[in-house]
Short mmCIF file of C-alpha atoms in Angstrom, two decimals:
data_model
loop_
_atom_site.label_atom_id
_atom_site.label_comp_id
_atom_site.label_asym_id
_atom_site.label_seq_id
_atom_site.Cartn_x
_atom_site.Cartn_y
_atom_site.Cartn_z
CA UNK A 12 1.40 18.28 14.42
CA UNK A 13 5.35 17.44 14.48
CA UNK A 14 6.30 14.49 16.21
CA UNK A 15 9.04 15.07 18.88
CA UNK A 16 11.52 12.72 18.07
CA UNK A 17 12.12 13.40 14.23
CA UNK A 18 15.63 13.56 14.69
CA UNK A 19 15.99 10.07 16.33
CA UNK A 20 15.27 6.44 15.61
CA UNK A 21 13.03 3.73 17.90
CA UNK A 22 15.31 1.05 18.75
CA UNK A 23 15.70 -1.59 21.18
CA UNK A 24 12.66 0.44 23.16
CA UNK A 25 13.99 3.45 23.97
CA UNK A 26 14.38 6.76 21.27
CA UNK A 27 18.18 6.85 20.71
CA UNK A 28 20.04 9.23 18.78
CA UNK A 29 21.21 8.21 15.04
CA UNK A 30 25.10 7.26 14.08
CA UNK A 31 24.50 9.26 10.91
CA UNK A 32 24.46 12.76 10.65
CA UNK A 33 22.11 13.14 7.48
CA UNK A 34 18.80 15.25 7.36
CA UNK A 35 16.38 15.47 5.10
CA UNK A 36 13.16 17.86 4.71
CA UNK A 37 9.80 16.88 5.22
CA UNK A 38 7.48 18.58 2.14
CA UNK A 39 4.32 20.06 2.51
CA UNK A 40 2.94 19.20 -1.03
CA UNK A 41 0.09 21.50 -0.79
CA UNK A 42 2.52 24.45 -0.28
CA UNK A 43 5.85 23.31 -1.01
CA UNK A 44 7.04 24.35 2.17
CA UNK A 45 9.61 22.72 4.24
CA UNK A 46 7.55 21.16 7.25
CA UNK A 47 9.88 19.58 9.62
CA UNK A 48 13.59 17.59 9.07
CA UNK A 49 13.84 13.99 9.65
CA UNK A 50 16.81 12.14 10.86
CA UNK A 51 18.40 9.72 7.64
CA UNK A 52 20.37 6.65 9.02
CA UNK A 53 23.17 4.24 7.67
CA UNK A 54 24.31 1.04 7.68
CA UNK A 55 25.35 0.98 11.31
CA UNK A 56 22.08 2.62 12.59
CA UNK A 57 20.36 -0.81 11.00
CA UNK A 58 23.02 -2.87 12.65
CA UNK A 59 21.88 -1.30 15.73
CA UNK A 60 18.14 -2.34 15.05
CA UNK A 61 18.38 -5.36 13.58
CA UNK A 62 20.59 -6.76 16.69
CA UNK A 63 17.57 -5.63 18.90
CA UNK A 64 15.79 -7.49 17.08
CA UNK A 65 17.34 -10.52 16.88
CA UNK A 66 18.11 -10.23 20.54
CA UNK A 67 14.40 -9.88 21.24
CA UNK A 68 13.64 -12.63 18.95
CA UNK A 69 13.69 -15.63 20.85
CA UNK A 70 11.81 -14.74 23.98
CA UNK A 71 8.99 -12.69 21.68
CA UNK A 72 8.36 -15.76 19.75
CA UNK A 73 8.07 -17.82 22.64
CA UNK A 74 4.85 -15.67 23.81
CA UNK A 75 1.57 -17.22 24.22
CA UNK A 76 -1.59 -16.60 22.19
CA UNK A 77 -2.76 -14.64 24.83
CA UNK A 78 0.08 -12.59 25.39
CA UNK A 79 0.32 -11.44 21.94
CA UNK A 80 -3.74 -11.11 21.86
CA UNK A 81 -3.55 -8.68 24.94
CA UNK A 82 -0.57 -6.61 23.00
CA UNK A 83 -2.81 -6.35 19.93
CA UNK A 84 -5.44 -4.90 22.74
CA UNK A 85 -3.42 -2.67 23.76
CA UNK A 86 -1.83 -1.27 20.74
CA UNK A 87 -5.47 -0.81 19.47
CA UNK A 88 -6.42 1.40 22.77
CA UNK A 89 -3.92 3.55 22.53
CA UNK A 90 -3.97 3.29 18.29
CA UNK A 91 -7.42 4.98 18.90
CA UNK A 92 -6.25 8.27 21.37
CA UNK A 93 -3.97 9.28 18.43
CA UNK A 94 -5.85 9.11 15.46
CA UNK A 95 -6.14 12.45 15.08
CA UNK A 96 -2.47 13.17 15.37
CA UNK A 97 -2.33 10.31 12.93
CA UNK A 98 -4.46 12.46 10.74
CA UNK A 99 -2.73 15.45 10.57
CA UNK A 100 0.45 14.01 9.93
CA UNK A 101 -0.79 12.60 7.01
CA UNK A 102 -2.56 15.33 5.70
CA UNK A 103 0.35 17.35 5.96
CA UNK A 104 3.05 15.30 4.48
CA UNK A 105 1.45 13.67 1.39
CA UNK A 106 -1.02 16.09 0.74
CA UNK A 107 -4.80 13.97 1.59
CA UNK A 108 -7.72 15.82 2.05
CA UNK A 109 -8.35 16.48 6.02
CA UNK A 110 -11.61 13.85 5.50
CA UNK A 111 -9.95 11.27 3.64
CA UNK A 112 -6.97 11.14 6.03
CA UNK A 113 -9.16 11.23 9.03
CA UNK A 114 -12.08 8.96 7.93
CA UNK A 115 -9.91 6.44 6.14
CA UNK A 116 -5.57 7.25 6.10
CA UNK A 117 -5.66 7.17 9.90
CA UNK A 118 -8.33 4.63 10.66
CA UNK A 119 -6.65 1.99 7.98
CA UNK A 120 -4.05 0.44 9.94
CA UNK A 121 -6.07 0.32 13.28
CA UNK A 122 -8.81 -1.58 10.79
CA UNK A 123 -5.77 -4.15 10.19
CA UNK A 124 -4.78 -4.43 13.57
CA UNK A 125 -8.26 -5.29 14.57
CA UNK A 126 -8.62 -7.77 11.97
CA UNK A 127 -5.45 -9.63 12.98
CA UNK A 128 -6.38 -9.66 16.34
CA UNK A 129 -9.90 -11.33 15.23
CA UNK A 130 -7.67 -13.83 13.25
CA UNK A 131 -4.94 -14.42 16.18
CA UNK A 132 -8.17 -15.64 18.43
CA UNK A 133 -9.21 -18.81 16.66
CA UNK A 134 -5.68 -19.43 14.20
CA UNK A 135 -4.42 -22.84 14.41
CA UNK A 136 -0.84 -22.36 14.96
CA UNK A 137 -0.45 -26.57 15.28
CA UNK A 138 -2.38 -29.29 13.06
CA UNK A 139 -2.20 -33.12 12.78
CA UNK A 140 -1.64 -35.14 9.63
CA UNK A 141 -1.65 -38.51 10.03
CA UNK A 142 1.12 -39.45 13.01
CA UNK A 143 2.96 -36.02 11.91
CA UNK A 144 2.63 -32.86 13.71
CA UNK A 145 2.67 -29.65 11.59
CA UNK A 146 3.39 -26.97 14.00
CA UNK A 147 3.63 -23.11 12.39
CA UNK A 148 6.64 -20.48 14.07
CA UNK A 149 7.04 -17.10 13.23
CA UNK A 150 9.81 -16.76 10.47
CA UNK A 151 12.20 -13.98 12.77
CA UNK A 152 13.29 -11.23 12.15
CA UNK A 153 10.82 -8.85 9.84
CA UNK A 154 12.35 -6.31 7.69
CA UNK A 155 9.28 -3.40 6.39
CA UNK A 156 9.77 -1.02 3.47
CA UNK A 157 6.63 0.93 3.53
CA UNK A 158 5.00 3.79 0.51
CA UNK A 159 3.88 6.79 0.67
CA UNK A 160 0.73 7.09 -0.49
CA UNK A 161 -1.14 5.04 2.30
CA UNK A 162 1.29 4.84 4.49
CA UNK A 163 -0.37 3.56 7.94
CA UNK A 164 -2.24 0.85 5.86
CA UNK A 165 0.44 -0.84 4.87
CA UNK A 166 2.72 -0.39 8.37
CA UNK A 167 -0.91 -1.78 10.07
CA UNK A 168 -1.06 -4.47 7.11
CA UNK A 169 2.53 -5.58 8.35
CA UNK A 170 2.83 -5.03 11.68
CA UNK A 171 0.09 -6.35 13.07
CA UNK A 172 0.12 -9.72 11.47
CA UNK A 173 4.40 -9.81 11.82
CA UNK A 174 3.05 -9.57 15.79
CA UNK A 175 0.35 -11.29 15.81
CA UNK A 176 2.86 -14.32 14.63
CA UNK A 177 5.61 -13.88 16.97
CA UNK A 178 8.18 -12.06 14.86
CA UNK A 179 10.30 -9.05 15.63
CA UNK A 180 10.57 -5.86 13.24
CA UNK A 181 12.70 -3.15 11.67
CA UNK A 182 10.49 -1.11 9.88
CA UNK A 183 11.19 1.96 7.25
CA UNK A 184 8.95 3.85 6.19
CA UNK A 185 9.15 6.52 3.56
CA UNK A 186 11.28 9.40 3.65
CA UNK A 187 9.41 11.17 2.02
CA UNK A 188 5.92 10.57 4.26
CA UNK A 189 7.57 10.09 7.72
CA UNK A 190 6.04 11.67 10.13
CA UNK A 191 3.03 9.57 10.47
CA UNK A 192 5.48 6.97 10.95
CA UNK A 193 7.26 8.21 14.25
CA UNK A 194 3.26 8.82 15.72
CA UNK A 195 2.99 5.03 15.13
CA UNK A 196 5.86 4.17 16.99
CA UNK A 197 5.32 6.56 19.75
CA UNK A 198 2.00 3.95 19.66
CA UNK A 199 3.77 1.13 20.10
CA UNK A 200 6.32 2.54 23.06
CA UNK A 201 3.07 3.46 25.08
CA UNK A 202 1.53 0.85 24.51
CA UNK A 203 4.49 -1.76 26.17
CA UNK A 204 5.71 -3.33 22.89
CA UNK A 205 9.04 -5.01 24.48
CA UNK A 206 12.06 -3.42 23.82
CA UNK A 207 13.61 -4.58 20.48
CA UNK A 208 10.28 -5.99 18.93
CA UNK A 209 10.02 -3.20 17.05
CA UNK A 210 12.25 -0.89 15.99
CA UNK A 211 11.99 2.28 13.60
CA UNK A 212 14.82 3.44 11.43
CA UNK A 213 14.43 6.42 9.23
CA UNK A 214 16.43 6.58 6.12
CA UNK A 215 16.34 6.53 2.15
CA UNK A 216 16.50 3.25 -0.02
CA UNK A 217 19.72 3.45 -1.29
CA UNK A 218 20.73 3.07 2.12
CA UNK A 219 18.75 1.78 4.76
CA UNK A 220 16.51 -0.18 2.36
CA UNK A 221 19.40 -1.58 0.73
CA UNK A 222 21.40 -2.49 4.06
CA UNK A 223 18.04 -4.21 5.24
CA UNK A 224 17.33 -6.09 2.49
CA UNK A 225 20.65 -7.67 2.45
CA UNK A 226 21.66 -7.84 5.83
CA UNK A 227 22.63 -11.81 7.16
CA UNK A 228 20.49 -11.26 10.56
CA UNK A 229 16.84 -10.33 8.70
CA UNK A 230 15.17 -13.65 7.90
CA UNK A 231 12.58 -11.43 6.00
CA UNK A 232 11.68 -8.44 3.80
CA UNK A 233 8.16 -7.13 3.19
CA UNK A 234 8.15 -4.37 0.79
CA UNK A 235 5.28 -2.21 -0.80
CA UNK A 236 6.47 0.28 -3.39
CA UNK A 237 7.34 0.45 -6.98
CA UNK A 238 8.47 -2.33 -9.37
CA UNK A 239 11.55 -1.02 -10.24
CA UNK A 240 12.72 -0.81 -6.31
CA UNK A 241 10.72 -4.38 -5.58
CA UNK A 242 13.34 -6.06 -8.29
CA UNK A 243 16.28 -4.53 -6.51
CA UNK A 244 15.17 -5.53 -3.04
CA UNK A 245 14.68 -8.94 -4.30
CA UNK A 246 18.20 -8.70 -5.73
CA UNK A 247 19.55 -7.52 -2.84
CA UNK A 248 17.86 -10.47 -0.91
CA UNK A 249 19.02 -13.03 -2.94
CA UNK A 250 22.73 -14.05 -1.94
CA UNK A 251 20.55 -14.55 1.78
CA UNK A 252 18.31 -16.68 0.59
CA UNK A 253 15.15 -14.54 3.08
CA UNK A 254 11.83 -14.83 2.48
CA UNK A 255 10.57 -11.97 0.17
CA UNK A 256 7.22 -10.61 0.06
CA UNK A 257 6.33 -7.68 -2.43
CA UNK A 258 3.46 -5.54 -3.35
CA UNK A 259 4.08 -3.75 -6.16
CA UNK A 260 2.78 -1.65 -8.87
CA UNK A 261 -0.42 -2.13 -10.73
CA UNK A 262 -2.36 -1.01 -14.27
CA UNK A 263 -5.85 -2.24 -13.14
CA UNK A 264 -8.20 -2.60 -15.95
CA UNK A 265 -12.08 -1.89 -15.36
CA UNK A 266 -14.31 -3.76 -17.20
CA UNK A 267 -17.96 -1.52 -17.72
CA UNK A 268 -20.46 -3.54 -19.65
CA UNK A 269 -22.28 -2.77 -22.12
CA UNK A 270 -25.82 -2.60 -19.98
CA UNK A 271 -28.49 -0.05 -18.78
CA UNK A 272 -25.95 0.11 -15.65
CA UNK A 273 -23.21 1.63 -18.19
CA UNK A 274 -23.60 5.73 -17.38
CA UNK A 275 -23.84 4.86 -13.71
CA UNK A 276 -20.63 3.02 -13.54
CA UNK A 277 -18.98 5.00 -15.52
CA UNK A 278 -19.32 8.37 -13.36
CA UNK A 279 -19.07 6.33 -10.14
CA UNK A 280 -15.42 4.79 -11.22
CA UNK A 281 -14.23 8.05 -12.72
CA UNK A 282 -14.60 9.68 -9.64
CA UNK A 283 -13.23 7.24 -7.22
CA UNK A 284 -10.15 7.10 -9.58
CA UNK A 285 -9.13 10.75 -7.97
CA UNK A 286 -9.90 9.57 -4.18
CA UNK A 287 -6.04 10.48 -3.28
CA UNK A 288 -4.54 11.91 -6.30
CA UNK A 289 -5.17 9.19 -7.63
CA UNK A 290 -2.11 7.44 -5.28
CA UNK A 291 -3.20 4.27 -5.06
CA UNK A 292 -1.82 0.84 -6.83
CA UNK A 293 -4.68 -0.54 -7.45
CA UNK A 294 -6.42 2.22 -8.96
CA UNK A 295 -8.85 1.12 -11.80
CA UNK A 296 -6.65 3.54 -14.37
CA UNK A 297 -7.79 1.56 -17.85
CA UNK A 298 -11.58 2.11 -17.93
CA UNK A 299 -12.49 -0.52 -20.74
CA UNK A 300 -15.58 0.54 -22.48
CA UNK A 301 -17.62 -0.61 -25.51
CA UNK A 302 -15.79 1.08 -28.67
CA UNK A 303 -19.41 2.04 -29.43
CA UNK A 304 -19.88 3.84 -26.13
CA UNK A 305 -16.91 5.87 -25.93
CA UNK A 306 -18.11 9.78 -26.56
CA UNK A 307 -20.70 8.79 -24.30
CA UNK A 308 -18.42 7.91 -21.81
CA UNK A 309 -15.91 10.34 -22.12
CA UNK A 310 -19.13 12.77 -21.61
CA UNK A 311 -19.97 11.19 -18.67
CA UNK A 312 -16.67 11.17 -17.61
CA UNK A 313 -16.01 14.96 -17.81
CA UNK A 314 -19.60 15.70 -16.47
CA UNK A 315 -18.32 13.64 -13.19
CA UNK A 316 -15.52 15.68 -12.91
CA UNK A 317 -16.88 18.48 -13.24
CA UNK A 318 -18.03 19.55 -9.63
CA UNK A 319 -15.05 18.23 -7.43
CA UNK A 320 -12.94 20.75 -5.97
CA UNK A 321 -9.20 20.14 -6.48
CA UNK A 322 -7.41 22.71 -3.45
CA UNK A 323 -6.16 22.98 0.16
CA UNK A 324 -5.91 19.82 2.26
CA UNK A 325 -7.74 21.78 4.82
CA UNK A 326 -10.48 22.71 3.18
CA UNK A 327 -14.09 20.38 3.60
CA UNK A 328 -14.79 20.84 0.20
CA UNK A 329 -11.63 19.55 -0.94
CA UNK A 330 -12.01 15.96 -2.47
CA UNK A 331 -9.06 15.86 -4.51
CA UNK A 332 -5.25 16.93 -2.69
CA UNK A 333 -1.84 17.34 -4.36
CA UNK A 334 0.34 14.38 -5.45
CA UNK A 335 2.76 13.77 -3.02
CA UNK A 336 6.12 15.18 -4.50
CA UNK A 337 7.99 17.36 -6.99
CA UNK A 338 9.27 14.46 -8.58
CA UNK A 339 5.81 12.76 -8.88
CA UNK A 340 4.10 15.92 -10.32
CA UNK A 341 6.95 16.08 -12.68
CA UNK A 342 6.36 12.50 -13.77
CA UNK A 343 2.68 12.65 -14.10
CA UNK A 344 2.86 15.78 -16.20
CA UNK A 345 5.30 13.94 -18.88
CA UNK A 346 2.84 11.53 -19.01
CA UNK A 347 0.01 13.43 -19.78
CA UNK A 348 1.74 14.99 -22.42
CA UNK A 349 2.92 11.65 -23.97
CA UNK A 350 -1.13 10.64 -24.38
CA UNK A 351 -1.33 14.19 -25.90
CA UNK A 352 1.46 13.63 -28.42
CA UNK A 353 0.14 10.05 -28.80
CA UNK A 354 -2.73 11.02 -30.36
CA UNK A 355 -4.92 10.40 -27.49
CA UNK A 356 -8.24 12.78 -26.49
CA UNK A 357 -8.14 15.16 -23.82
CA UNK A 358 -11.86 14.30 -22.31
CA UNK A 359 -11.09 16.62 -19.11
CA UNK A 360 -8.07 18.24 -17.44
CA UNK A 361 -4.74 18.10 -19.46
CA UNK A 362 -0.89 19.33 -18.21
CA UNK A 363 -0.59 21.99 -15.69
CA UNK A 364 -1.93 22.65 -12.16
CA UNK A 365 -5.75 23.70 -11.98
CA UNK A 366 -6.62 26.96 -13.00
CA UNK A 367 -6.58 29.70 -9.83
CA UNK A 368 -3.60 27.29 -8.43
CA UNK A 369 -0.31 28.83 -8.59
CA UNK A 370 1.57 26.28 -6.31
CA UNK A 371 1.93 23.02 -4.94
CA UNK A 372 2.06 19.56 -6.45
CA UNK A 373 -1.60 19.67 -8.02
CA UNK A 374 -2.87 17.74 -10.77
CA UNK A 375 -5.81 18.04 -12.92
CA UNK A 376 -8.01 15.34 -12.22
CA UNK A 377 -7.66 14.11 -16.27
CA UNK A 378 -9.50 11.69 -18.45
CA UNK A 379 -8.10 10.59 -21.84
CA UNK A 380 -10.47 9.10 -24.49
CA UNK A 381 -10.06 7.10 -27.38
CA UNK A 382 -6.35 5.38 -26.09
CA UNK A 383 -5.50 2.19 -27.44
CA UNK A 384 -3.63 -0.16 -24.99
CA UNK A 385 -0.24 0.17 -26.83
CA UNK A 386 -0.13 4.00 -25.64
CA UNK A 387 2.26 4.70 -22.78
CA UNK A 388 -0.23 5.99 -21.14
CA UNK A 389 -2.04 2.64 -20.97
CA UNK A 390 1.05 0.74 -20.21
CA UNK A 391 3.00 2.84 -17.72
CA UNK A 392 1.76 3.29 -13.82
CA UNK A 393 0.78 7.46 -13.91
CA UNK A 394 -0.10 6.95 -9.96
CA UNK A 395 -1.97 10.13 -10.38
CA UNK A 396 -5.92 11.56 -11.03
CA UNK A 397 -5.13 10.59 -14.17
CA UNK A 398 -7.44 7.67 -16.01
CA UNK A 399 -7.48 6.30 -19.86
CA UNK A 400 -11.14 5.28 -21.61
CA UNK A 401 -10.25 1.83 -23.88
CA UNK A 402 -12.74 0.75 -26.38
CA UNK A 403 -13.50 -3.16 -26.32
CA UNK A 404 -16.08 -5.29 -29.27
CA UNK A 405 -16.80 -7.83 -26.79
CA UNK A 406 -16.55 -9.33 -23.65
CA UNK A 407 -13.31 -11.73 -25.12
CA UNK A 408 -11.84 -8.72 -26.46
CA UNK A 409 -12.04 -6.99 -22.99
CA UNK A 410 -10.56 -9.34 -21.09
CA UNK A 411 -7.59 -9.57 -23.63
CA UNK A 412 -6.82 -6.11 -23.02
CA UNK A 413 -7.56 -6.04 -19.39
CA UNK A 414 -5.03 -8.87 -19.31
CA UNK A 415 -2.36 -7.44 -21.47
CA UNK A 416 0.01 -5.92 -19.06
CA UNK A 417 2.97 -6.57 -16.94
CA UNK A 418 0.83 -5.50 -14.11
CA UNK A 419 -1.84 -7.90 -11.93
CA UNK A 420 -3.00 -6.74 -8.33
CA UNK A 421 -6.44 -5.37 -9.52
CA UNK A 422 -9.23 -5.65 -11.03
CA UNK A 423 -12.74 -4.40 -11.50
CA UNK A 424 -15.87 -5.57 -13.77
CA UNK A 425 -19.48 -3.62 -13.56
CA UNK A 426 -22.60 -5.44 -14.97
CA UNK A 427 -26.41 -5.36 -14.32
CA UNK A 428 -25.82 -9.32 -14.50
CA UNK A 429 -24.14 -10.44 -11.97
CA UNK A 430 -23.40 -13.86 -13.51
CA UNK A 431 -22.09 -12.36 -16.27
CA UNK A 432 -19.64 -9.87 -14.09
CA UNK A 433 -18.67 -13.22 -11.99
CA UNK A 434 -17.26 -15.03 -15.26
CA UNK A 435 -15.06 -11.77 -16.27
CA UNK A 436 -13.78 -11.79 -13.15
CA UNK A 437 -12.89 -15.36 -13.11
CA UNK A 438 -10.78 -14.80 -16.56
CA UNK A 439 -8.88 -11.94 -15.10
CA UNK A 440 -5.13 -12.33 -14.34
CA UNK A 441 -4.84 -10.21 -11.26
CA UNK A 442 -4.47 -10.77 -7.48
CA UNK A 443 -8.46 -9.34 -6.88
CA UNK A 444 -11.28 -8.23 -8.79
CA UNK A 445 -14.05 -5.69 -7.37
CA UNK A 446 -17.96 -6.79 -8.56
CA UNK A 447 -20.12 -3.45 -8.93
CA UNK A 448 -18.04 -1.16 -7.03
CA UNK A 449 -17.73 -3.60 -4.07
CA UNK A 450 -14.85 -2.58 -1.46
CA UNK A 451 -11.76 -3.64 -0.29
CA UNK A 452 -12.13 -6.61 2.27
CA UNK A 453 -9.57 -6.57 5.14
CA UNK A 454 -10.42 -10.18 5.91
CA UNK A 455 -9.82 -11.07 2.14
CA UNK A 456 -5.90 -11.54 0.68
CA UNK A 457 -4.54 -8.55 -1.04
CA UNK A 458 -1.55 -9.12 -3.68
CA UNK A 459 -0.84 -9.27 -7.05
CA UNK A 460 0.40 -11.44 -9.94
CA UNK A 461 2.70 -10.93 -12.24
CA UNK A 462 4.63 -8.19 -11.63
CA UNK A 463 2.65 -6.73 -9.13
CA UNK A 464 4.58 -8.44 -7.09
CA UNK A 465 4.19 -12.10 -4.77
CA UNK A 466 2.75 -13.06 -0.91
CA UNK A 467 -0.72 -11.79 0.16
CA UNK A 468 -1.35 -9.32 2.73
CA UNK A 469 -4.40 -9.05 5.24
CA UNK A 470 -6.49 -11.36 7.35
CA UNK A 471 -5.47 -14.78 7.75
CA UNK A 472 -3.77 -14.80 4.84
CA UNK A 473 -1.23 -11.88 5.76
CA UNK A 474 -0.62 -13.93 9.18
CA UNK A 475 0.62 -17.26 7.33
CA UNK A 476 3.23 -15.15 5.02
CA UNK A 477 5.11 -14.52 8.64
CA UNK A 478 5.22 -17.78 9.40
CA UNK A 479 7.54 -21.26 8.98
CA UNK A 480 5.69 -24.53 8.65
CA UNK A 481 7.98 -27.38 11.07
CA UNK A 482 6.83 -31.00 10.65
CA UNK A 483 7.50 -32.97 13.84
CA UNK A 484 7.28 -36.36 12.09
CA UNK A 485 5.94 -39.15 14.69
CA UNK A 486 5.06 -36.61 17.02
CA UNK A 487 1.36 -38.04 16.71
CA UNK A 488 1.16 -41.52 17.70
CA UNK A 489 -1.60 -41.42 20.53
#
């Protein structure tokens, strides 16, 4: 489905036309067909929003716990009568598989708004230290620069905590994956968010995300996306002195021991390494084996490939879409060929689309052997089905390559012992580590060192980066 209002912006409550007379096209990656224009905005269109926001600052932050509890309840109610609309939109603009975006694009930012609203129940907004009272506020006005690739998590990972604190919001999302976007905020206008809480503006980075991040009047940027843009919005930030909270790109190393659990972890992390194309930052894309074990694993690796069906979004026995753009299939196929001319293996797949696929953005789901971690291919994020097999001697040497990279949001170590996986995970220099295939926790922080960026994301954890700590010094004298 098409949202109806893809040619205007949510601001100040109402759906108001934009000051700039830019378009863009809204890509079908599956067929490459144009399905719907979105409005693109300028700097005045984010003057607009960011006023209603400010404006709507001071009385949302006054709210009460139970004010902003009963909003969360609502948003969720009505969060739940469009998740198939939610669905849709995301399978046709970046290309998931009709199950994955139903059982788990749609559902993953009503999961974060119920976890926040769990949090915003018992959260001590005020503690006392001694005769000081340490009282926590929500730090204003919230700029959000959301991704493509799952795009209602991270609007849900921001949103709902930015509320939950008292803050008010501008939010982009991508251009490129929008229309999921304007469902959202038709979400939040049913569901009574006051006018100028939140506000939507449509636009590219250049532009909008560049007027946002440096505007005087936004006390705040959260921004998930690549590296590259995460340093420039931090630049941009900078003369403003905001708060800046980034989740950025990854090169997550996964540590498979050398145990009688080896073939089973192996063909279990090869194939969840394709769930989305493959999209995902914190994909486990360096699969660290024992040097010994690698045509094993490269065998096991192609043999778990084997049976899933790369095609149509709307097909049920599609697990494995198209990448989301032109540009990105472009990208991934130069770097396939770079671990070809780098003298890495071809275990499975290789450049070009699947064969019996003539168009659309698809990948072979591809698995390199024998790669050393100096390749480009072990260094650069692919953000694609696209996964390298590193030999290790021991369990020193493996965390020495898992650790040598710019990257640090994630992290995953298989073992039979589950001592022995605990201490690898305690030596790894990343923001989270999954234990034997263990899954994300909402209730959990999610972030990265290094430069995967700074600030954690869900649970408790996401609440506190949206808010100020005051001390009221004597305040506690009783």
């Amino acid at each position: 489905m098409t949202p109806a209002n893809t040619h205007k912006f949510y601001i100040d409550g109402e759906w108001v036309e934009p000051l700039s007379a830019k378009t863009v096209d809204v890509i079908n990656p599956a067929t490459e067909q144009t399905i719907a224009t979105i409005a693109l905005g300028d700097e005045k269109d984010v003057e607009r929003a960011v006023t209603a926001a400010r404006n709507a600052f001071d009385g949302f932050a006054s709210t009460t716990r139970e004010e902003r509890i009963a909003l969360l309840e609502r948003i969720i109610e009505v969060y739940k009568t469009r998740l198939g609309d939610l669905a849709d939109a995301v399978s046709s603009e970046m290309g998931a598989p009709a199950g994955l975006a139903a059982k788990a694009q749609a559902p993953s930012g009503l999961g974060h708004f119920m976890s926040t609203l769990k949090v915003l129940k018992s959260y001590e907004f005020e503690e006392k230290i001694g005769s000081t009272t340490v009282v926590h506020e929500p730090v204003g006005v919230c700029a959000f620069i959301t991704p493509w690739n799952w795009p209602l998590n991270q609007i849900g990972a921001k949103v709902a905590p930015a509320l939950a604190a008292g803050c008010t919001i501008v939010l982009k999302p991508s251009e490129v994956a929008p229309l999921n976007a304007l469902v959202f905020a038709e979400i939040m206008d049913e569901a009574g968010v006051p006018a100028g809480v939140f506000n939507l503006v449509n636009g590219d980075g250049p532009t909008v995300g560049v007027a946002l991040s440096s505007h005087p009047e936004v006390d705040m940027v959260s921004f998930t996306g690549s590296t590259r843009a995460g340093v420039e919005i931090a630049k941009n930030a900078a003369p403003t002195v905001k708060r800046v909270t980034q989740e950025l790109g990854g090169k997550s190393a996964n540590i498979i021991v050398d145990d009688d659990a080896f073939a089973d972890a192996v063909a279990r992390d090869v194939a969840a390494m394709v769930v989305n194309s493959g999209q995902s930052c914190n994909a486990g894309s360096r699969i660290l084996v024992p040097a010994g074990r690698m045509d094993e694993a490269a065998e096991i690796a192609e043999k778990a490939l084997a049976d899933i069906v790369v095609g149509s979004p709307d097909d049920s026995k599609t697990a494995v879409g198209p990448v989301v753009s032109e540009a990105q299939f472009t990208k991934i196929q130069r770097l396939i060929q770079s671990g070809i001319d780098e003298g890495a293996t071809v275990a499975a797949g290789g450049v070009g689309r699947p064969d019996g696929i003539d168009a659309g953005y698809f990948v072979k789901p591809t698995v390199f052997a024998d790669v050393t971690n100096d390749m480009t291919i072990a260094r650069e994020e692919i953000f694609g089905p696209v996964m390298t097999l590193i030999g290790y001697q021991d369990d020193d040497d493996a965390v020495r390559i898992a650790n040598d990279t710019n990257y640090g949001l994630s992290g995953y170590v298989s073992a039979s012992d589950p001592e022995r996986a605990r201490k690898i995970a305690r030596r790894l220099r990343t923001g989270n580590v999954h234990l034997n295939g263990a899954p994300l926790d909402r209730n959990a922080p999610f972030g990265g060192y290094k430069q995967s960026g700074n600030g954690r994301e869900f649970g408790k954890f996401g609440l506190a980066e949206f808010l100020e700590a005051k001390a009221i010094f004597g305040d506690n004298t009783d």
